[in-house]
JSON list of C-alpha atoms and ligand atoms in Angstrom, two decimals:
[
{"chain": "A", "resi": 6, "resn": "MET", "atom": "CA", "xyz": [14.83, 7.48, -2.91]},
{"chain": "A", "resi": 7, "resn": "ARG", "atom": "CA", "xyz": [11.25, 6.69, -1.75]},
{"chain": "A", "resi": 8, "resn": "LYS", "atom": "CA", "xyz": [8.33, 7.04, -4.27]},
{"chain": "A", "resi": 9, "resn": "LEU", "atom": "CA", "xyz": [5.70, 9.51, -3.44]},
{"chain": "A", "resi": 10, "resn": "PRO", "atom": "CA", "xyz": [2.24, 7.78, -2.74]},
{"chain": "A", "resi": 11, "resn": "ARG", "atom": "CA", "xyz": [-0.10, 7.86, -5.42]},
{"chain": "A", "resi": 12, "resn": "VAL", "atom": "CA", "xyz": [-3.62, 9.35, -5.02]},
{"chain": "A", "resi": 13, "resn": "LEU", "atom": "CA", "xyz": [-6.22, 9.05, -7.31]},
{"chain": "A", "resi": 14, "resn": "VAL", "atom": "CA", "xyz": [-8.49, 12.07, -6.94]},
{"chain": "A", "resi": 15, "resn": "VAL", "atom": "CA", "xyz": [-12.15, 11.16, -8.57]},
{"chain": "A", "resi": 16, "resn": "GLU", "atom": "CA", "xyz": [-13.89, 14.58, -8.59]},
{"chain": "A", "resi": 17, "resn": "ASP", "atom": "CA", "xyz": [-16.13, 16.10, -11.33]},
{"chain": "A", "resi": 18, "resn": "GLU", "atom": "CA", "xyz": [-16.03, 19.54, -9.98]},
{"chain": "A", "resi": 19, "resn": "PRO", "atom": "CA", "xyz": [-12.72, 21.04, -11.47]},
{"chain": "A", "resi": 20, "resn": "ALA", "atom": "CA", "xyz": [-12.10, 23.79, -9.05]},
{"chain": "A", "resi": 21, "resn": "ILE", "atom": "CA", "xyz": [-12.51, 21.19, -6.03]},
{"chain": "A", "resi": 22, "resn": "ALA", "atom": "CA", "xyz": [-10.34, 18.60, -7.65]},
{"chain": "A", "resi": 23, "resn": "GLU", "atom": "CA", "xyz": [-7.36, 21.16, -8.65]},
{"chain": "A", "resi": 24, "resn": "LEU", "atom": "CA", "xyz": [-7.50, 22.49, -4.89]},
{"chain": "A", "resi": 25, "resn": "ILE", "atom": "CA", "xyz": [-7.24, 18.97, -3.58]},
{"chain": "A", "resi": 26, "resn": "ALA", "atom": "CA", "xyz": [-4.40, 18.09, -6.08]},
{"chain": "A", "resi": 27, "resn": "VAL", "atom": "CA", "xyz": [-2.22, 21.30, -5.50]},
{"chain": "A", "resi": 28, "resn": "ASN", "atom": "CA", "xyz": [-2.60, 20.48, -1.64]},
{"chain": "A", "resi": 29, "resn": "LEU", "atom": "CA", "xyz": [-1.74, 16.80, -2.14]},
{"chain": "A", "resi": 30, "resn": "ARG", "atom": "CA", "xyz": [1.22, 17.91, -4.44]},
{"chain": "A", "resi": 31, "resn": "HIS", "atom": "CA", "xyz": [2.63, 20.31, -1.72]},
{"chain": "A", "resi": 32, "resn": "ASN", "atom": "CA", "xyz": [2.37, 17.54, 0.77]},
{"chain": "A", "resi": 33, "resn": "GLY", "atom": "CA", "xyz": [4.34, 14.99, -0.58]},
{"chain": "A", "resi": 34, "resn": "PHE", "atom": "CA", "xyz": [1.90, 12.98, -2.73]},
{"chain": "A", "resi": 35, "resn": "ALA", "atom": "CA", "xyz": [1.54, 12.32, -6.27]},
{"chain": "A", "resi": 36, "resn": "PRO", "atom": "CA", "xyz": [-2.15, 13.12, -7.33]},
{"chain": "A", "resi": 37, "resn": "THR", "atom": "CA", "xyz": [-3.89, 12.25, -10.62]},
{"chain": "A", "resi": 38, "resn": "VAL", "atom": "CA", "xyz": [-7.28, 13.69, -11.16]},
{"chain": "A", "resi": 39, "resn": "VAL", "atom": "CA", "xyz": [-10.12, 12.22, -13.28]},
{"chain": "A", "resi": 40, "resn": "PHE", "atom": "CA", "xyz": [-13.55, 13.66, -13.50]},
{"chain": "A", "resi": 41, "resn": "ASP", "atom": "CA", "xyz": [-15.74, 10.39, -13.80]},
{"chain": "A", "resi": 42, "resn": "GLY", "atom": "CA", "xyz": [-15.80, 6.66, -13.18]},
{"chain": "A", "resi": 43, "resn": "ALA", "atom": "CA", "xyz": [-14.70, 5.50, -16.79]},
{"chain": "A", "resi": 44, "resn": "ALA", "atom": "CA", "xyz": [-11.79, 7.43, -16.54]},
{"chain": "A", "resi": 45, "resn": "ALA", "atom": "CA", "xyz": [-11.13, 6.51, -13.19]},
{"chain": "A", "resi": 46, "resn": "GLN", "atom": "CA", "xyz": [-11.53, 2.74, -14.19]},
{"chain": "A", "resi": 47, "resn": "ARG", "atom": "CA", "xyz": [-8.96, 3.20, -16.92]},
{"chain": "A", "resi": 48, "resn": "GLU", "atom": "CA", "xyz": [-6.84, 4.88, -14.18]},
{"chain": "A", "resi": 49, "resn": "VAL", "atom": "CA", "xyz": [-6.66, 2.09, -11.91]},
{"chain": "A", "resi": 50, "resn": "ASP", "atom": "CA", "xyz": [-6.20, -0.60, -14.56]},
{"chain": "A", "resi": 51, "resn": "ALA", "atom": "CA", "xyz": [-3.27, 1.20, -16.11]},
{"chain": "A", "resi": 52, "resn": "VAL", "atom": "CA", "xyz": [-1.52, 2.45, -12.70]},
{"chain": "A", "resi": 53, "resn": "LEU", "atom": "CA", "xyz": [-2.50, 0.86, -9.06]},
{"chain": "A", "resi": 54, "resn": "PRO", "atom": "CA", "xyz": [-3.09, 4.10, -6.66]},
{"chain": "A", "resi": 55, "resn": "ASP", "atom": "CA", "xyz": [-1.79, 3.94, -3.11]},
{"chain": "A", "resi": 56, "resn": "VAL", "atom": "CA", "xyz": [-5.14, 5.53, -2.08]},
{"chain": "A", "resi": 57, "resn": "ILE", "atom": "CA", "xyz": [-8.34, 6.73, -3.94]},
{"chain": "A", "resi": 58, "resn": "LEU", "atom": "CA", "xyz": [-10.46, 10.01, -2.90]},
{"chain": "A", "resi": 59, "resn": "LEU", "atom": "CA", "xyz": [-13.64, 9.21, -4.47]},
{"chain": "A", "resi": 60, "resn": "ASP", "atom": "CA", "xyz": [-16.55, 11.81, -4.78]},
{"chain": "A", "resi": 61, "resn": "TRP", "atom": "CA", "xyz": [-19.89, 10.72, -4.24]},
{"chain": "A", "resi": 62, "resn": "MET", "atom": "CA", "xyz": [-22.04, 12.47, -7.03]},
{"chain": "A", "resi": 63, "resn": "LEU", "atom": "CA", "xyz": [-20.23, 11.77, -10.32]},
{"chain": "A", "resi": 64, "resn": "PRO", "atom": "CA", "xyz": [-21.83, 11.88, -13.80]},
{"chain": "A", "resi": 65, "resn": "GLY", "atom": "CA", "xyz": [-22.39, 8.28, -14.79]},
{"chain": "A", "resi": 66, "resn": "GLU", "atom": "CA", "xyz": [-21.60, 5.63, -12.42]},
{"chain": "A", "resi": 67, "resn": "SER", "atom": "CA", "xyz": [-21.74, 7.29, -8.65]},
{"chain": "A", "resi": 68, "resn": "GLY", "atom": "CA", "xyz": [-18.91, 7.00, -6.00]},
{"chain": "A", "resi": 69, "resn": "VAL", "atom": "CA", "xyz": [-20.82, 4.22, -4.13]},
{"chain": "A", "resi": 70, "resn": "GLN", "atom": "CA", "xyz": [-21.19, 2.16, -7.34]},
{"chain": "A", "resi": 71, "resn": "LEU", "atom": "CA", "xyz": [-17.68, 2.25, -8.14]},
{"chain": "A", "resi": 72, "resn": "ALA", "atom": "CA", "xyz": [-16.65, 1.54, -4.42]},
{"chain": "A", "resi": 73, "resn": "LYS", "atom": "CA", "xyz": [-18.81, -1.46, -4.45]},
{"chain": "A", "resi": 74, "resn": "ARG", "atom": "CA", "xyz": [-17.56, -2.48, -7.75]},
{"chain": "A", "resi": 75, "resn": "TRP", "atom": "CA", "xyz": [-13.64, -2.15, -6.90]},
{"chain": "A", "resi": 76, "resn": "ARG", "atom": "CA", "xyz": [-14.29, -4.02, -3.53]},
{"chain": "A", "resi": 77, "resn": "GLN", "atom": "CA", "xyz": [-14.96, -7.18, -5.21]},
{"chain": "A", "resi": 78, "resn": "HIS", "atom": "CA", "xyz": [-11.95, -6.74, -7.73]},
{"chain": "A", "resi": 79, "resn": "GLU", "atom": "CA", "xyz": [-9.09, -8.72, -6.53]},
{"chain": "A", "resi": 80, "resn": "ARG", "atom": "CA", "xyz": [-6.51, -6.20, -7.71]},
{"chain": "A", "resi": 81, "resn": "ILE", "atom": "CA", "xyz": [-8.19, -3.11, -6.49]},
{"chain": "A", "resi": 82, "resn": "LYS", "atom": "CA", "xyz": [-9.89, -4.22, -3.45]},
{"chain": "A", "resi": 83, "resn": "THR", "atom": "CA", "xyz": [-7.03, -3.45, -1.02]},
{"chain": "A", "resi": 84, "resn": "VAL", "atom": "CA", "xyz": [-6.76, 0.31, -2.02]},
{"chain": "A", "resi": 85, "resn": "PRO", "atom": "CA", "xyz": [-7.99, 2.52, 0.38]},
{"chain": "A", "resi": 86, "resn": "ILE", "atom": "CA", "xyz": [-10.87, 4.65, -0.47]},
{"chain": "A", "resi": 87, "resn": "ILE", "atom": "CA", "xyz": [-12.15, 8.03, 1.15]},
{"chain": "A", "resi": 88, "resn": "MET", "atom": "CA", "xyz": [-15.62, 9.03, -0.11]},
{"chain": "A", "resi": 89, "resn": "LEU", "atom": "CA", "xyz": [-15.94, 12.76, -0.56]},
{"chain": "A", "resi": 90, "resn": "THR", "atom": "CA", "xyz": [-19.29, 13.98, -0.22]},
{"chain": "A", "resi": 91, "resn": "ALA", "atom": "CA", "xyz": [-21.82, 17.02, 0.51]},
{"chain": "A", "resi": 92, "resn": "ARG", "atom": "CA", "xyz": [-24.15, 14.43, 2.01]},
{"chain": "A", "resi": 93, "resn": "THR", "atom": "CA", "xyz": [-24.13, 14.94, 5.83]},
{"chain": "A", "resi": 94, "resn": "GLU", "atom": "CA", "xyz": [-26.85, 12.39, 6.75]},
{"chain": "A", "resi": 95, "resn": "GLU", "atom": "CA", "xyz": [-25.84, 9.40, 8.91]},
{"chain": "A", "resi": 96, "resn": "SER", "atom": "CA", "xyz": [-27.60, 7.00, 6.68]},
{"chain": "A", "resi": 97, "resn": "ASP", "atom": "CA", "xyz": [-25.55, 8.24, 3.95]},
{"chain": "A", "resi": 98, "resn": "LYS", "atom": "CA", "xyz": [-22.41, 7.89, 5.80]},
{"chain": "A", "resi": 99, "resn": "VAL", "atom": "CA", "xyz": [-23.20, 4.18, 6.64]},
{"chain": "A", "resi": 100, "resn": "GLN", "atom": "CA", "xyz": [-24.06, 3.57, 2.99]},
{"chain": "A", "resi": 101, "resn": "GLY", "atom": "CA", "xyz": [-20.63, 4.75, 1.88]},
{"chain": "A", "resi": 102, "resn": "LEU", "atom": "CA", "xyz": [-18.89, 2.69, 4.51]},
{"chain": "A", "resi": 103, "resn": "ASP", "atom": "CA", "xyz": [-20.91, -0.18, 3.56]},
{"chain": "A", "resi": 104, "resn": "ALA", "atom": "CA", "xyz": [-20.01, 0.12, -0.27]},
{"chain": "A", "resi": 105, "resn": "GLY", "atom": "CA", "xyz": [-16.41, -0.62, 1.08]},
{"chain": "A", "resi": 106, "resn": "ALA", "atom": "CA", "xyz": [-15.09, 3.01, 1.69]},
{"chain": "A", "resi": 107, "resn": "ASP", "atom": "CA", "xyz": [-12.37, 3.24, 4.45]},
{"chain": "A", "resi": 108, "resn": "ASP", "atom": "CA", "xyz": [-13.27, 6.62, 5.42]},
{"chain": "A", "resi": 109, "resn": "TYR", "atom": "CA", "xyz": [-15.71, 9.58, 4.58]},
{"chain": "A", "resi": 110, "resn": "VAL", "atom": "CA", "xyz": [-15.14, 13.26, 4.30]},
{"chain": "A", "resi": 111, "resn": "THR", "atom": "CA", "xyz": [-17.84, 15.67, 4.12]},
{"chain": "A", "resi": 112, "resn": "LYS", "atom": "CA", "xyz": [-17.41, 18.86, 1.82]},
{"chain": "A", "resi": 113, "resn": "PRO", "atom": "CA", "xyz": [-16.52, 21.52, 2.72]},
{"chain": "A", "resi": 114, "resn": "PHE", "atom": "CA", "xyz": [-13.47, 19.83, 4.51]},
{"chain": "A", "resi": 115, "resn": "SER", "atom": "CA", "xyz": [-10.13, 21.37, 5.60]},
{"chain": "A", "resi": 116, "resn": "THR", "atom": "CA", "xyz": [-6.91, 20.29, 3.68]},
{"chain": "A", "resi": 117, "resn": "GLN", "atom": "CA", "xyz": [-5.44, 19.17, 7.15]},
{"chain": "A", "resi": 118, "resn": "GLU", "atom": "CA", "xyz": [-8.48, 17.17, 7.92]},
{"chain": "A", "resi": 119, "resn": "LEU", "atom": "CA", "xyz": [-8.23, 15.51, 4.35]},
{"chain": "A", "resi": 120, "resn": "LEU", "atom": "CA", "xyz": [-4.52, 14.78, 4.65]},
{"chain": "A", "resi": 121, "resn": "ALA", "atom": "CA", "xyz": [-4.68, 13.56, 8.06]},
{"chain": "A", "resi": 122, "resn": "ARG", "atom": "CA", "xyz": [-7.46, 10.78, 6.88]},
{"chain": "A", "resi": 123, "resn": "ILE", "atom": "CA", "xyz": [-5.22, 10.07, 3.67]},
{"chain": "A", "resi": 124, "resn": "ARG", "atom": "CA", "xyz": [-2.40, 9.26, 6.25]},
{"chain": "A", "resi": 125, "resn": "ALA", "atom": "CA", "xyz": [-4.49, 7.27, 8.69]},
{"chain": "A", "resi": 126, "resn": "VAL", "atom": "CA", "xyz": [-5.99, 4.86, 6.02]},
{"chain": "A", "resi": 127, "resn": "LEU", "atom": "CA", "xyz": [-2.47, 4.58, 4.50]},
{"chain": "A", "resi": 128, "resn": "ARG", "atom": "CA", "xyz": [-0.93, 3.50, 7.97]},
{"chain": "A", "resi": 129, "resn": "ARG", "atom": "CA", "xyz": [-4.10, 1.09, 8.46]},
{"chain": "A", "resi": 130, "resn": "ARG", "atom": "CA", "xyz": [-3.92, -0.53, 4.84]},
{"chain": "A", "resi": 131, "resn": "ALA", "atom": "CA", "xyz": [-0.64, 0.37, 3.43]},
{"chain": "A", "resi": 132, "resn": "PRO", "atom": "CA", "xyz": [1.54, 0.56, 6.38]},
{"chain": "A", "resi": 133, "resn": "GLU", "atom": "CA", "xyz": [4.68, 0.04, 4.21]},
{"chain": "A", "resi": 134, "resn": "ILE", "atom": "CA", "xyz": [4.23, 3.52, 2.97]},
{"chain": "A", "resi": 135, "resn": "VAL", "atom": "CA", "xyz": [4.24, 5.14, 6.14]},
{"chain": "A", "resi": 136, "resn": "ASN", "atom": "CA", "xyz": [7.76, 5.53, 8.24]},
{"chain": "A", "resi": 137, "resn": "ASP", "atom": "CA", "xyz": [7.73, 3.01, 10.97]},
{"chain": "A", "resi": 138, "resn": "THR", "atom": "CA", "xyz": [10.15, 0.26, 12.51]},
{"chain": "A", "resi": 139, "resn": "VAL", "atom": "CA", "xyz": [9.50, -3.46, 12.27]},
{"chain": "A", "resi": 140, "resn": "GLN", "atom": "CA", "xyz": [10.95, -6.34, 13.69]},
{"chain": "A", "resi": 141, "resn": "VAL", "atom": "CA", "xyz": [10.87, -10.10, 12.96]},
{"chain": "A", "resi": 142, "resn": "GLY", "atom": "CA", "xyz": [12.98, -12.26, 14.96]},
{"chain": "A", "resi": 143, "resn": "GLU", "atom": "CA", "xyz": [16.40, -10.76, 14.88]},
{"chain": "A", "resi": 144, "resn": "LEU", "atom": "CA", "xyz": [15.78, -8.78, 11.92]},
{"chain": "A", "resi": 145, "resn": "SER", "atom": "CA", "xyz": [14.59, -5.20, 12.12]},
{"chain": "A", "resi": 146, "resn": "LEU", "atom": "CA", "xyz": [14.01, -2.43, 9.50]},
{"chain": "A", "resi": 147, "resn": "ASP", "atom": "CA", "xyz": [13.63, 1.34, 10.27]},
{"chain": "A", "resi": 148, "resn": "ALA", "atom": "CA", "xyz": [11.95, 2.88, 7.37]},
{"chain": "A", "resi": 149, "resn": "ALA", "atom": "CA", "xyz": [12.70, 6.55, 8.59]},
{"chain": "A", "resi": 150, "resn": "THR", "atom": "CA", "xyz": [16.30, 6.21, 8.78]},
{"chain": "A", "resi": 151, "resn": "TYR", "atom": "CA", "xyz": [16.31, 3.56, 5.90]},
{"chain": "A", "resi": 152, "resn": "ARG", "atom": "CA", "xyz": [18.32, 0.95, 8.00]},
{"chain": "A", "resi": 153, "resn": "VAL", "atom": "CA", "xyz": [18.13, -2.96, 8.14]},
{"chain": "A", "resi": 154, "resn": "LEU", "atom": "CA", "xyz": [19.73, -4.74, 11.02]},
{"chain": "A", "resi": 155, "resn": "HIS", "atom": "CA", "xyz": [20.31, -8.29, 11.66]},
{"chain": "A", "resi": 156, "resn": "ALA", "atom": "CA", "xyz": [21.45, -9.30, 15.26]},
{"chain": "A", "resi": 157, "resn": "GLY", "atom": "CA", "xyz": [22.83, -5.68, 15.55]},
{"chain": "A", "resi": 158, "resn": "ARG", "atom": "CA", "xyz": [24.78, -5.73, 12.66]},
{"chain": "A", "resi": 159, "resn": "GLU", "atom": "CA", "xyz": [23.69, -3.38, 9.68]},
{"chain": "A", "resi": 160, "resn": "LEU", "atom": "CA", "xyz": [23.04, -4.71, 6.21]},
{"chain": "A", "resi": 161, "resn": "LYS", "atom": "CA", "xyz": [23.24, -2.71, 2.97]},
{"chain": "A", "resi": 162, "resn": "VAL", "atom": "CA", "xyz": [19.92, -3.52, 0.95]},
{"chain": "A", "resi": 163, "resn": "GLY", "atom": "CA", "xyz": [19.20, -1.73, -2.30]},
{"chain": "A", "resi": 164, "resn": "PRO", "atom": "CA", "xyz": [15.76, 0.36, -2.70]},
{"chain": "A", "resi": 165, "resn": "THR", "atom": "CA", "xyz": [13.51, -1.89, -4.39]},
{"chain": "A", "resi": 166, "resn": "GLU", "atom": "CA", "xyz": [14.81, -4.94, -2.15]},
{"chain": "A", "resi": 167, "resn": "PHE", "atom": "CA", "xyz": [14.25, -2.64, 0.84]},
{"chain": "A", "resi": 168, "resn": "LYS", "atom": "CA", "xyz": [10.54, -2.17, -0.03]},
{"chain": "A", "resi": 169, "resn": "LEU", "atom": "CA", "xyz": [10.05, -5.71, -0.70]},
{"chain": "A", "resi": 170, "resn": "LEU", "atom": "CA", "xyz": [11.67, -6.62, 2.65]},
{"chain": "A", "resi": 171, "resn": "HIS", "atom": "CA", "xyz": [9.60, -3.88, 4.28]},
{"chain": "A", "resi": 172, "resn": "TYR", "atom": "CA", "xyz": [6.38, -5.76, 2.92]},
{"chain": "A", "resi": 173, "resn": "LEU", "atom": "CA", "xyz": [7.26, -9.03, 4.03]},
{"chain": "A", "resi": 174, "resn": "MET", "atom": "CA", "xyz": [8.29, -7.88, 7.38]},
{"chain": "A", "resi": 175, "resn": "LYS", "atom": "CA", "xyz": [5.07, -6.18, 7.92]},
{"chain": "A", "resi": 176, "resn": "HIS", "atom": "CA", "xyz": [3.22, -9.68, 6.85]},
{"chain": "A", "resi": 177, "resn": "PRO", "atom": "CA", "xyz": [5.39, -12.24, 8.03]},
{"chain": "A", "resi": 178, "resn": "GLU", "atom": "CA", "xyz": [4.67, -16.06, 7.92]},
{"chain": "A", "resi": 179, "resn": "ARG", "atom": "CA", "xyz": [2.27, -15.47, 5.23]},
{"chain": "A", "resi": 180, "resn": "VAL", "atom": "CA", "xyz": [2.57, -16.71, 1.56]},
{"chain": "A", "resi": 181, "resn": "HIS", "atom": "CA", "xyz": [2.74, -13.76, -0.98]},
{"chain": "A", "resi": 182, "resn": "THR", "atom": "CA", "xyz": [2.04, -14.50, -4.58]},
{"chain": "A", "resi": 183, "resn": "ARG", "atom": "CA", "xyz": [4.54, -12.87, -7.25]},
{"chain": "A", "resi": 184, "resn": "GLY", "atom": "CA", "xyz": [1.39, -10.81, -8.58]},
{"chain": "A", "resi": 185, "resn": "ALA", "atom": "CA", "xyz": [0.46, -9.85, -5.05]},
{"chain": "A", "resi": 186, "resn": "LEU", "atom": "CA", "xyz": [3.82, -8.54, -4.54]},
{"chain": "A", "resi": 187, "resn": "LEU", "atom": "CA", "xyz": [4.11, -6.66, -7.91]},
{"chain": "A", "resi": 188, "resn": "ASP", "atom": "CA", "xyz": [0.86, -4.95, -6.93]},
{"chain": "A", "resi": 189, "resn": "ARG", "atom": "CA", "xyz": [1.99, -3.98, -3.49]},
{"chain": "A", "resi": 190, "resn": "ILE", "atom": "CA", "xyz": [6.00, -3.26, -4.19]},
{"chain": "A", "resi": 191, "resn": "TRP", "atom": "CA", "xyz": [5.75, -1.88, -7.69]},
{"chain": "A", "resi": 192, "resn": "GLY", "atom": "CA", "xyz": [2.26, -0.61, -7.54]},
{"chain": "A", "resi": 193, "resn": "ASP", "atom": "CA", "xyz": [1.42, -1.77, -11.04]},
{"chain": "A", "resi": 194, "resn": "HIS", "atom": "CA", "xyz": [1.97, -5.01, -12.49]},
{"chain": "A", "resi": 195, "resn": "VAL", "atom": "CA", "xyz": [0.89, -4.20, -16.13]},
{"chain": "A", "resi": 196, "resn": "PHE", "atom": "CA", "xyz": [4.54, -3.82, -17.58]},
{"chain": "A", "resi": 197, "resn": "ILE", "atom": "CA", "xyz": [6.49, -5.83, -15.45]},
{"chain": "A", "resi": 198, "resn": "GLU", "atom": "CA", "xyz": [6.83, -9.51, -15.59]},
{"chain": "A", "resi": 199, "resn": "GLU", "atom": "CA", "xyz": [6.57, -11.78, -12.57]},
{"chain": "A", "resi": 200, "resn": "ARG", "atom": "CA", "xyz": [10.03, -12.99, -12.82]},
{"chain": "A", "resi": 201, "resn": "THR", "atom": "CA", "xyz": [11.21, -9.49, -11.80]},
{"chain": "A", "resi": 202, "resn": "VAL", "atom": "CA", "xyz": [10.17, -10.64, -8.30]},
{"chain": "A", "resi": 203, "resn": "ASP", "atom": "CA", "xyz": [12.58, -13.63, -8.42]},
{"chain": "A", "resi": 204, "resn": "VAL", "atom": "CA", "xyz": [15.12, -11.33, -9.41]},
{"chain": "A", "resi": 205, "resn": "HIS", "atom": "CA", "xyz": [14.81, -9.07, -6.32]},
{"chain": "A", "resi": 206, "resn": "VAL", "atom": "CA", "xyz": [14.06, -11.80, -3.92]},
{"chain": "A", "resi": 207, "resn": "LYS", "atom": "CA", "xyz": [17.46, -13.15, -5.05]},
{"chain": "A", "resi": 208, "resn": "ARG", "atom": "CA", "xyz": [19.43, -10.01, -4.33]},
{"chain": "A", "resi": 209, "resn": "LEU", "atom": "CA", "xyz": [17.29, -9.35, -1.11]},
{"chain": "A", "resi": 210, "resn": "ARG", "atom": "CA", "xyz": [18.47, -12.82, 0.16]},
{"chain": "A", "resi": 211, "resn": "GLU", "atom": "CA", "xyz": [22.11, -12.32, -1.13]},
{"chain": "A", "resi": 212, "resn": "SER", "atom": "CA", "xyz": [22.10, -8.74, 0.75]},
{"chain": "A", "resi": 213, "resn": "LEU", "atom": "CA", "xyz": [20.46, -10.28, 3.92]},
{"chain": "A", "resi": 214, "resn": "GLY", "atom": "CA", "xyz": [23.52, -13.01, 4.42]},
{"chain": "A", "resi": 215, "resn": "THR", "atom": "CA", "xyz": [22.72, -15.73, 6.93]},
{"chain": "A", "resi": 216, "resn": "ALA", "atom": "CA", "xyz": [19.11, -13.86, 7.50]},
{"chain": "A", "resi": 217, "resn": "GLY", "atom": "CA", "xyz": [18.38, -14.67, 3.80]},
{"chain": "A", "resi": 218, "resn": "ALA", "atom": "CA", "xyz": [17.16, -17.96, 4.77]},
{"chain": "A", "resi": 219, "resn": "MET", "atom": "CA", "xyz": [14.04, -16.02, 6.52]},
{"chain": "A", "resi": 220, "resn": "ILE", "atom": "CA", "xyz": [12.77, -15.75, 3.05]},
{"chain": "A", "resi": 221, "resn": "GLU", "atom": "CA", "xyz": [11.38, -18.95, 1.92]},
{"chain": "A", "resi": 222, "resn": "THR", "atom": "CA", "xyz": [10.26, -20.15, -1.65]},
{"chain": "A", "resi": 223, "resn": "VAL", "atom": "CA", "xyz": [6.87, -22.05, -1.31]},
{"chain": "A", "resi": 224, "resn": "ARG", "atom": "CA", "xyz": [6.51, -23.96, -4.69]},
{"chain": "A", "resi": 225, "resn": "GLY", "atom": "CA", "xyz": [4.14, -22.90, -6.88]},
{"chain": "A", "resi": 226, "resn": "ALA", "atom": "CA", "xyz": [2.81, -20.30, -4.51]},
{"chain": "A", "resi": 227, "resn": "GLY", "atom": "CA", "xyz": [5.20, -17.55, -3.98]},
{"chain": "A", "resi": 228, "resn": "TYR", "atom": "CA", "xyz": [7.39, -16.28, -0.99]},
{"chain": "A", "resi": 229, "resn": "ARG", "atom": "CA", "xyz": [7.09, -16.17, 2.65]},
{"chain": "A", "resi": 230, "resn": "LEU", "atom": "CA", "xyz": [9.23, -14.26, 5.47]},
{"chain": "A", "resi": 231, "resn": "THR", "atom": "CA", "xyz": [9.50, -16.48, 8.54]},
{"chain": "A", "resi": 232, "resn": "ALA", "atom": "CA", "xyz": [11.02, -16.20, 11.62]},
{"chain": "A", "resi": 233, "resn": "GLN", "atom": "CA", "xyz": [11.12, -19.90, 12.32]},
{"chain": "A", "resi": 234, "resn": "THR", "atom": "CA", "xyz": [14.27, -20.64, 10.51]},
{"chain": "A", "resi": 235, "resn": "LEU", "atom": "CA", "xyz": [16.84, -23.07, 12.23]},
{"chain": "A", "resi": 236, "resn": "ALA", "atom": "CA", "xyz": [19.22, -19.97, 12.74]},
{"chain": "A", "resi": 237, "resn": "ALA", "atom": "CA", "xyz": [16.51, -17.73, 14.34]},
{"chain": "A", "resi": 238, "resn": "LYS", "atom": "CA", "xyz": [15.15, -20.57, 16.86]},
{"chain": "A", "resi": 239, "resn": "PRO", "atom": "CA", "xyz": [16.13, -19.55, 20.44]},
{"chain": "A", "resi": 240, "resn": "LYS", "atom": "CA", "xyz": [18.87, -21.44, 21.88]},
{"chain": "A", "resi": 241, "resn": "THR", "atom": "CA", "xyz": [18.33, -23.44, 25.22]},
{"chain": "A", "resi": 242, "resn": "ASP", "atom": "CA", "xyz": [21.01, -23.43, 27.77]},
{"chain": "A", "resi": 243, "resn": "PRO", "atom": "CA", "xyz": [21.48, -26.53, 29.46]},
{"chain": "A", "resi": 244, "resn": "THR", "atom": "CA", "xyz": [20.60, -26.46, 33.14]},
{"chain": "A", "resi": 245, "resn": "PRO", "atom": "CA", "xyz": [23.53, -25.99, 35.57]},
{"chain": "A", "resi": 246, "resn": "ALA", "atom": "CA", "xyz": [24.36, -28.88, 37.41]},
{"chain": "B", "resi": 208, "resn": "CA", "atom": "CA1", "xyz": [-19.64, 15.89, -7.65]}
]
């Protein structure tokens, strides 16, 4: 079963935080609520969320300061951030986006609007979480029906290998370090060793059969999924006489 997308809610007004959390839970998300920047930092250090809802006005470090800091942090910078704010000035919106927020929601907002924006940033920044189909060479994966096909033949792939394959197929021809894969696939590299990645890549290659060759080991760097294997190169028919 697919894991629920984790949403970190950084909001110091308990009533609003609770309302958001309840709505997220009812709509297939796993929210965690914290009330200030220090607690938010501890939370992202422990478990990397899939998306962060960040209130602008917080006690201590502001939401804008937090967003700026996280955008420079190698591990956190890819996590989408949606700023929550009571400010309505256009210049405030620009300041929020400049700080590295992906989107901006003005209070009061409707639950439907907030959910739509969360889904939109996830689709843009972490497409492996949202259902869709992806194709690389003769390999295709459908996240909605949980199927992997190679040259029209269905392959059996375990849940972690499926997630790993989905991510590699969404970002083909690029080298991914073990650390980056842990962050994106497992969401939290604090408690898992990098060797775990090697184990799942090995299993994934076995599940893929001949298409396993599409996953290359790049010595000293990590892994890459490529369509440019010998098997995947198009055959050229000899010109008929
Ligand atoms: Ca506030």
